[in-house]
Short mmCIF file of C-alpha atoms and ligand atoms in Angstrom, two decimals:
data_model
loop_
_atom_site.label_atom_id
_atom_site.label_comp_id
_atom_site.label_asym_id
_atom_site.label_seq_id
_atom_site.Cartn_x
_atom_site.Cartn_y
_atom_site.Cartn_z
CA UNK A 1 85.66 108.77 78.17
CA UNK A 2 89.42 109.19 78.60
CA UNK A 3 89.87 108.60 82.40
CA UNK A 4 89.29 105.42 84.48
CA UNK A 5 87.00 107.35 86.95
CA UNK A 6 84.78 109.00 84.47
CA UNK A 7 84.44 105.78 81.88
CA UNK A 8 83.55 103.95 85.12
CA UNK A 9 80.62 106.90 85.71
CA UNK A 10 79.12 105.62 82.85
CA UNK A 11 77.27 102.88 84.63
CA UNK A 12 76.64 104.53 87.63
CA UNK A 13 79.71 103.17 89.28
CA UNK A 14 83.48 104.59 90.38
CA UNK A 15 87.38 103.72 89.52
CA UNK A 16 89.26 104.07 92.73
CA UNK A 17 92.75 103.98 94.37
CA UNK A 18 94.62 103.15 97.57
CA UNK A 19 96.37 106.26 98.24
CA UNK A 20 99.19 106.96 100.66
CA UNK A 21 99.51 109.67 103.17
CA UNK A 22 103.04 110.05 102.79
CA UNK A 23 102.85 110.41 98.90
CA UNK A 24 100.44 113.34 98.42
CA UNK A 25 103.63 115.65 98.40
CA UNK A 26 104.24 113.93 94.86
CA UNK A 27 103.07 116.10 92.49
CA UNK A 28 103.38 112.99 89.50
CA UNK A 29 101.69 110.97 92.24
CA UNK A 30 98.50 113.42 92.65
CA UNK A 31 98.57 114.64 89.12
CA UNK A 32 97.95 111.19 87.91
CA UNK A 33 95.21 110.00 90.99
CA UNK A 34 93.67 113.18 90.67
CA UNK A 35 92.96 112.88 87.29
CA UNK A 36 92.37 109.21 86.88
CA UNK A 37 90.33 108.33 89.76
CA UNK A 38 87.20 109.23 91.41
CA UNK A 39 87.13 107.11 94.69
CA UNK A 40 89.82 106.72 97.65
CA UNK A 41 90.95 104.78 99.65
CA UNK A 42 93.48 105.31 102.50
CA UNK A 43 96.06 102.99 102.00
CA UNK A 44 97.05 102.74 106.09
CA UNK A 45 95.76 105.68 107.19
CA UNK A 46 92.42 105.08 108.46
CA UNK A 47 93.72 101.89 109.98
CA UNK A 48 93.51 100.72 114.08
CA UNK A 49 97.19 101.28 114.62
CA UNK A 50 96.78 104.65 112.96
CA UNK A 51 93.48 106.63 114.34
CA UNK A 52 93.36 105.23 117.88
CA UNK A 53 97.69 105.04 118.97
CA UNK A 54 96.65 104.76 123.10
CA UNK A 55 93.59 104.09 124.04
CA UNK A 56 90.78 106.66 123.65
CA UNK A 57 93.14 109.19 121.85
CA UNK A 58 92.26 109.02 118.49
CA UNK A 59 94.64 110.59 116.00
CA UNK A 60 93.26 111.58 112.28
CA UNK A 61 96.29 113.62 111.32
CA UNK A 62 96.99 111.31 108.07
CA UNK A 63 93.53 110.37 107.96
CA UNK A 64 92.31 113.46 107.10
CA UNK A 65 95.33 114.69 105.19
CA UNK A 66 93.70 111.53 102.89
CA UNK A 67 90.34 112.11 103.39
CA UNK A 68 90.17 116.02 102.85
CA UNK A 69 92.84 115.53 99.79
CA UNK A 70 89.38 113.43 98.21
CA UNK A 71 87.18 115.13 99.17
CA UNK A 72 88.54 118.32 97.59
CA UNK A 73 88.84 116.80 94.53
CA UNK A 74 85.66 115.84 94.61
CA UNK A 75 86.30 112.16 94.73
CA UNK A 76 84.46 109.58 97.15
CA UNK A 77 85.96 108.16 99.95
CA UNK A 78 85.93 104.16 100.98
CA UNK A 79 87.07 103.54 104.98
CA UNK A 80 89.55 101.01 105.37
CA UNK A 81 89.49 99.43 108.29
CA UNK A 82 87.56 99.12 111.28
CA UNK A 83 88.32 95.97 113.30
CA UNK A 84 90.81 93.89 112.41
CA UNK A 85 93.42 91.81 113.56
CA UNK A 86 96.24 92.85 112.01
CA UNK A 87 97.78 96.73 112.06
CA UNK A 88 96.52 96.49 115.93
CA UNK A 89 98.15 99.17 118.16
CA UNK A 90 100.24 97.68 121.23
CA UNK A 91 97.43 98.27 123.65
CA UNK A 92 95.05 96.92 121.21
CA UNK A 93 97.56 93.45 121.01
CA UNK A 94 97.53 93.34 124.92
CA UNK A 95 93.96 93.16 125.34
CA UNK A 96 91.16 89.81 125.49
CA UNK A 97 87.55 89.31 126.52
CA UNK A 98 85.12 91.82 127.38
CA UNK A 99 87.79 94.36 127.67
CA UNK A 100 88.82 93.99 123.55
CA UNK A 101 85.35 93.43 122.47
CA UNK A 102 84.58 96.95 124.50
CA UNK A 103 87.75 98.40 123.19
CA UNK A 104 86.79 97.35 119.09
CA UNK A 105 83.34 98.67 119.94
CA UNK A 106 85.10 102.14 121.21
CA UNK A 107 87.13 102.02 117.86
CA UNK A 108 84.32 101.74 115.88
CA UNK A 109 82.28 104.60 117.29
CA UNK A 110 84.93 106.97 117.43
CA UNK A 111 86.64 106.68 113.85
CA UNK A 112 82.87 106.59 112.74
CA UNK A 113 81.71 109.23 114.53
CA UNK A 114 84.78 111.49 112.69
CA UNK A 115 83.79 110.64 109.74
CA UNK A 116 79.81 110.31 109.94
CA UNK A 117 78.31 110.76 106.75
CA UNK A 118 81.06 111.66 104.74
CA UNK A 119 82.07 107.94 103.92
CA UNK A 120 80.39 105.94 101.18
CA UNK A 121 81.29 102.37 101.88
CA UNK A 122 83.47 101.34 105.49
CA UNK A 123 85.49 98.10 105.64
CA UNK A 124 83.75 97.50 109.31
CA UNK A 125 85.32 93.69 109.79
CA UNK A 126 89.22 92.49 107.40
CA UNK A 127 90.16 89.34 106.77
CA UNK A 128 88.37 87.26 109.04
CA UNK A 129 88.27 83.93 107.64
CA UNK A 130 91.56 81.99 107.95
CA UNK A 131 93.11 80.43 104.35
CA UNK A 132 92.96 77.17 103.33
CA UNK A 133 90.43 74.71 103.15
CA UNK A 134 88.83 74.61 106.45
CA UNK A 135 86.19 77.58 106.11
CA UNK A 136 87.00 78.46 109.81
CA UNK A 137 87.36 81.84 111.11
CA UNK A 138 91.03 83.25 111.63
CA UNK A 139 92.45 82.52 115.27
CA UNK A 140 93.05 86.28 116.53
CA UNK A 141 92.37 87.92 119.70
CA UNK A 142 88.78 89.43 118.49
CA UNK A 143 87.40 85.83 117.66
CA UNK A 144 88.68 84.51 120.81
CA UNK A 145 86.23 87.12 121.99
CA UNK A 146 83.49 84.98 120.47
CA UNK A 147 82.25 83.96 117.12
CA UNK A 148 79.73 86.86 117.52
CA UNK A 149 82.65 89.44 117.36
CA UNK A 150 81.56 90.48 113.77
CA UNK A 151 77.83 90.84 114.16
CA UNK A 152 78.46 92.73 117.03
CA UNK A 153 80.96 95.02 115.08
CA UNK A 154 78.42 95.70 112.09
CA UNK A 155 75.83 96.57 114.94
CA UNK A 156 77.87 98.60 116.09
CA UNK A 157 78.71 100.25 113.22
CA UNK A 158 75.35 100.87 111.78
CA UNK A 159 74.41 102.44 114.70
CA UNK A 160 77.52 105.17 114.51
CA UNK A 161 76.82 105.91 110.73
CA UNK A 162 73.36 105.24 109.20
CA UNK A 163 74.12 106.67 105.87
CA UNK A 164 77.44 104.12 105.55
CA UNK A 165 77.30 101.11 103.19
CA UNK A 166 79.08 98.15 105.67
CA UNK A 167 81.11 96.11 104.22
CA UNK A 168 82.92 92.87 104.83
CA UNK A 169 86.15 92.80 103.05
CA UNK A 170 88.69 90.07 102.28
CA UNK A 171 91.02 88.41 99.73
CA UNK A 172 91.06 84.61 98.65
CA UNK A 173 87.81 84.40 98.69
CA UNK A 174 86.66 85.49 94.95
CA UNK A 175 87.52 81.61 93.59
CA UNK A 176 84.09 80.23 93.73
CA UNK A 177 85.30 77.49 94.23
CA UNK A 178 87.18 77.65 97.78
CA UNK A 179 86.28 76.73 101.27
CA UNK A 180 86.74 80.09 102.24
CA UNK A 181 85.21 82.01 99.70
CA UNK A 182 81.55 79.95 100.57
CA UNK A 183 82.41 80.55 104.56
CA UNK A 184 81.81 84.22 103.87
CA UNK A 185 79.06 83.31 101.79
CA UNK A 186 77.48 81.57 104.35
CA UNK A 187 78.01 84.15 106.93
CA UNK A 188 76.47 86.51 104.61
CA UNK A 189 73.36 84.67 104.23
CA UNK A 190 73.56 83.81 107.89
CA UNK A 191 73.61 87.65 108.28
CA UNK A 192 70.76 88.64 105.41
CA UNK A 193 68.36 85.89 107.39
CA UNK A 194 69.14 87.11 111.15
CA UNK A 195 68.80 90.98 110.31
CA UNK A 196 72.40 91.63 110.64
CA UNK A 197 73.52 95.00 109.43
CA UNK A 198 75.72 94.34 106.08
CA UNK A 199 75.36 96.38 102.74
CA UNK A 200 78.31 94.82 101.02
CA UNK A 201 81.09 92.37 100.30
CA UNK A 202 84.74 93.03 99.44
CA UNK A 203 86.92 91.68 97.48
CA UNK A 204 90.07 92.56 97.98
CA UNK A 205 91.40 90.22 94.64
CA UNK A 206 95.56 90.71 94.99
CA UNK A 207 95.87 88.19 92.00
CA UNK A 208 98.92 86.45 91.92
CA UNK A 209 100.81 83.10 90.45
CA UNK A 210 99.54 81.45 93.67
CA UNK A 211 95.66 82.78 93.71
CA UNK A 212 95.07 83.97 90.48
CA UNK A 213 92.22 85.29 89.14
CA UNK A 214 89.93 82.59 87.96
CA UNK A 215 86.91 82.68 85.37
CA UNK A 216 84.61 82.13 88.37
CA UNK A 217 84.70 85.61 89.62
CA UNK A 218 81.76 86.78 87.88
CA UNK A 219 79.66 83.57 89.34
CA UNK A 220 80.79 84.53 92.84
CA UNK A 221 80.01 87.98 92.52
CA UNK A 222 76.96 87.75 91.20
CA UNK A 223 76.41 84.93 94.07
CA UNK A 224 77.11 87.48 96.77
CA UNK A 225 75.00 90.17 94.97
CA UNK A 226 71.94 87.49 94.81
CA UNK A 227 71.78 87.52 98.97
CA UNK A 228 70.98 91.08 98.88
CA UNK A 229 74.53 92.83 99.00
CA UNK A 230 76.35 95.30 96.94
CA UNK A 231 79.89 93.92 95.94
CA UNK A 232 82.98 95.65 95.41
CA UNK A 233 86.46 95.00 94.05
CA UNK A 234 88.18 96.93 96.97
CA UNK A 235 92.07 96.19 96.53
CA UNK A 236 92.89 95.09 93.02
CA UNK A 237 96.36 94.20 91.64
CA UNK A 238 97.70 91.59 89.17
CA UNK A 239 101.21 90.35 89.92
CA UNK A 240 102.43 91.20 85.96
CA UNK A 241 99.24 93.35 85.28
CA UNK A 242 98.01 91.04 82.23
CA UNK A 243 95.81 93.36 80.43
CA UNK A 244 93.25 90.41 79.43
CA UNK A 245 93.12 89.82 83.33
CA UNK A 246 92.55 93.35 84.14
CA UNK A 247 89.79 93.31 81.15
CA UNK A 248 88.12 90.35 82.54
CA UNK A 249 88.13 91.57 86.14
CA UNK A 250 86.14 94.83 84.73
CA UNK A 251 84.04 93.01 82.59
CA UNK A 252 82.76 90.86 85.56
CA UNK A 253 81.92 93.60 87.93
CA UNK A 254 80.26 95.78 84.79
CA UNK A 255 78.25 91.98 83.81
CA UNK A 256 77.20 92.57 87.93
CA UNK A 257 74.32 95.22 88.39
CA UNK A 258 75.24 95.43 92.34
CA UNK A 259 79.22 95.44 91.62
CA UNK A 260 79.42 99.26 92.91
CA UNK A 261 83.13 99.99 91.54
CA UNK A 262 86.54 98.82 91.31
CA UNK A 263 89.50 99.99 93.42
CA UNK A 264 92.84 99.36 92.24
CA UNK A 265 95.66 99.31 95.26
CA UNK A 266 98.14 102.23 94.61
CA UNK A 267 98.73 104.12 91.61
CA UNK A 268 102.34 103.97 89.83
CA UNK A 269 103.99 100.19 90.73
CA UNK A 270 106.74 101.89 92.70
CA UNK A 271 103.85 102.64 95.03
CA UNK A 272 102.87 99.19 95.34
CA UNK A 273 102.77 96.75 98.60
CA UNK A 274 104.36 94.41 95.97
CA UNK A 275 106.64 96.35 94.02
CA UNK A 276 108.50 94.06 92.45
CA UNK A 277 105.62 92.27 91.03
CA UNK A 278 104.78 95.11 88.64
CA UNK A 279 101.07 94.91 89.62
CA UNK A 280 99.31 97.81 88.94
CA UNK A 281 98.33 100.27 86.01
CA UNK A 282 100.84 102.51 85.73
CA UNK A 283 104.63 102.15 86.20
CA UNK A 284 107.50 103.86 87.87
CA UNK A 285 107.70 106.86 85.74
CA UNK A 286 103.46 107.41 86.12
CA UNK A 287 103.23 105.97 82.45
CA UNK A 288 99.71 103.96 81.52
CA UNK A 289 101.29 99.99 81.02
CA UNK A 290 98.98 97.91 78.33
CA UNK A 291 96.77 97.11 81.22
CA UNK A 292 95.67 100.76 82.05
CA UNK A 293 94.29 100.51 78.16
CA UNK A 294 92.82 97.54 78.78
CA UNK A 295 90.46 98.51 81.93
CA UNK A 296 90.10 101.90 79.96
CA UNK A 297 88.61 100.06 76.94
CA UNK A 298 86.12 97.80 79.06
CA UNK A 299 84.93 100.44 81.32
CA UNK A 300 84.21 102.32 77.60
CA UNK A 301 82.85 99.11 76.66
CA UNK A 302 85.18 98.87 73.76
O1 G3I B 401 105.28 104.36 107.86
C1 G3I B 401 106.23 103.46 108.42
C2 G3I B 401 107.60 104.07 108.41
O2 G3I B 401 107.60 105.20 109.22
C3 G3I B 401 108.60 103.03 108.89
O3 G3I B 401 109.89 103.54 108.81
C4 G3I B 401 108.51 101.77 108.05
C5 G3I B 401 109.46 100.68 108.53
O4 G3I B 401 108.85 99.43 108.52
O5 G3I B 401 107.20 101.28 108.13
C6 G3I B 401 106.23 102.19 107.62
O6 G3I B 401 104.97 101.61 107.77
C7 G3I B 401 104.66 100.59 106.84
C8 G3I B 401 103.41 101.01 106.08
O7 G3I B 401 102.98 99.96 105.25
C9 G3I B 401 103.63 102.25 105.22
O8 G3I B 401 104.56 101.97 104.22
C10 G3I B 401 104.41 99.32 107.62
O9 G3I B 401 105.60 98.86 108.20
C11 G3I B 401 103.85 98.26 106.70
O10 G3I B 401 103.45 97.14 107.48
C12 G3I B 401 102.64 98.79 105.97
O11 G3I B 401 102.20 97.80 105.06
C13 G3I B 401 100.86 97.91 104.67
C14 G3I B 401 100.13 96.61 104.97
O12 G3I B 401 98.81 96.70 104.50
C15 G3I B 401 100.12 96.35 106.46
O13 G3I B 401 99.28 95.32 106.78
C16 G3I B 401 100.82 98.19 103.17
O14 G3I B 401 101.35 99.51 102.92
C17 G3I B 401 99.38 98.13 102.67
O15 G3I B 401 99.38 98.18 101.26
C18 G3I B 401 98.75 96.82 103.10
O16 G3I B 401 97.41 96.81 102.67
C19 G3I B 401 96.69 95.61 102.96
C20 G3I B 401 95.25 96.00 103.24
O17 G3I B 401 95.20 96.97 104.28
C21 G3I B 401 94.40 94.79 103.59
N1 G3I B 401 94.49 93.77 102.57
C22 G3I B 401 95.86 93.38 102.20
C23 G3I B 401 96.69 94.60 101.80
C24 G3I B 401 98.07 94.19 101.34
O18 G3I B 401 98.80 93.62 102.37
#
């Protein structure tokens, strides 16, 4: 096959791509993710700050302009993110206790409810875990709700959209080897044995000279997969997009029968978070870099 989305197809699985609201009036922008990709993911627009601005008033203006932009190109969409402690609208911020565990709930009903079953996989619960090697949760005003604060968000979450895959998503924790990484792990299984609702993990796997990737990504997928969840490779870029490391990260979610797809994060590197690290598959002038070939080849199993 000649495009990342439909050599991905071949196993049953997709190629997507973080897109931006604000660049769908690029014609080189949607030429290229419209013909490359076949899964999306709203790059901000789906987030807290974005779909719920005051409390109660939920606002899907970009959301949709992302969502229906997909869907009419027949791609799949991913939902990024429910609950979360970052991207928080001011009243959001302001709030503790009962009210903010009521409020998250509220969230998570109403975005869901939008988009009930018309998403394939939602980010219900971000970043979570804090870095470094204590395996603790992150300090934020939702765990200071209580360590149940993400059970209670997948409940609620199941309960809005049946037909969803849930997902836990976060980055730094695809080394198999770090505390943090096996502190999701053991929530998961935690999860699996109580009954909690999760389908799937995410990783987000922004691979750079500090937390590269590391030949233990297939062993910690494949970990993940063994406690009964689907993985996914939700937010991929490669500070210098090494084509080997690109290869390898495909190879190890193809080598993964529950490894559901791959989603790179933005399309041309001038539409990167990280710009100047030159991270993703195609560069400033929407050309494919060595490492688009490289994913191409692997998905083609060449
Ligand atoms: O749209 C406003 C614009 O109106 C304003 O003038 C400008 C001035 O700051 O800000 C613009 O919003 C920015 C937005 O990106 C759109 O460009 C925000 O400030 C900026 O914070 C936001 O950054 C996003 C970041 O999440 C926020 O946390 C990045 O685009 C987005 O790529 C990044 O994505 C996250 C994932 O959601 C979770 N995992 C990590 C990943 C990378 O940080």
């Amino acid at each position: 096959e000649s495009t990342l989305g439909a050599a991905a197809a071949q196993s049953g699985r997709y190629f997507g791509a973080a897109i931006a609201a604000g660049r769908l009036g690029d014609s080189q922008y949607t030429s290229i993710a419209n013909r490359e990709f076949n899964s999306v993911t709203a790059e901000n627009a789906m987030k807290i700050d974005a779909t719920e601005p005051q409390r109660g008033q939920f606002n899907f203006s970009n959301a949709d302009r992302v969502f229906n932009w997909a869907v009419q190109n027949g791609k799949q969409v991913r939902g990024h993110t429910l609950a979360w402690h970052s991207q928080q609208p001011g009243w959001m911020q302001s709030l503790s206790g009962g009210d903010l565990r009521q409020a998250m709930r509220d969230h998570i009903n109403g975005v869901m409810a939008h988009y009930k079953g018309r998403i394939a996989e939602w980010d219900v619960v971000n970043e979570a875990f804090a870095d470094g090697g204590s395996g603790a949760r992150r300090d934020s005003n939702l765990q200071r709700t209580g360590n149940d604060w993400i059970e209670d968000a997948f409940r609620t979450a199941r309960a809005a959209d049946p037909d969803a895959k849930l997902c836990y998503n976060d980055y730094n924790t695809d080394n198999w080897d770090w505390a943090k990484t096996q502190a999701v792990y053991a929530m998961v299984r935690d999860f699996k044995q109580r009954g909690v609702p999760i389908d799937c993990v995410g990783f987000q796997s922004h691979f750079n000279n500090n937390s590269p990737y590391n030949s233990n990504y297939r062993t910690t997928l494949q970990s993940f997969a063994d406690l009964g969840v689907d993985v996914a490779i939700t937010e991929l870029d490669i500070q210098g997009a090494s084509p080997t490391t690109y290869a390898n990260v495909v190879n190890d979610c193809l080598a993964v029968d529950r490894c559901l797809g791959i989603t790179v994060w933005g399309v041309r590197d001038t539409d990167s978070w990280r710009s100047e690290q030159t991270p993703l598959l195609f560069d400033g002038n929407g050309n494919k870099k060595p490492a688009y070939n490289a994913v191409l080849d692997a998905l083609n199993g060449d």
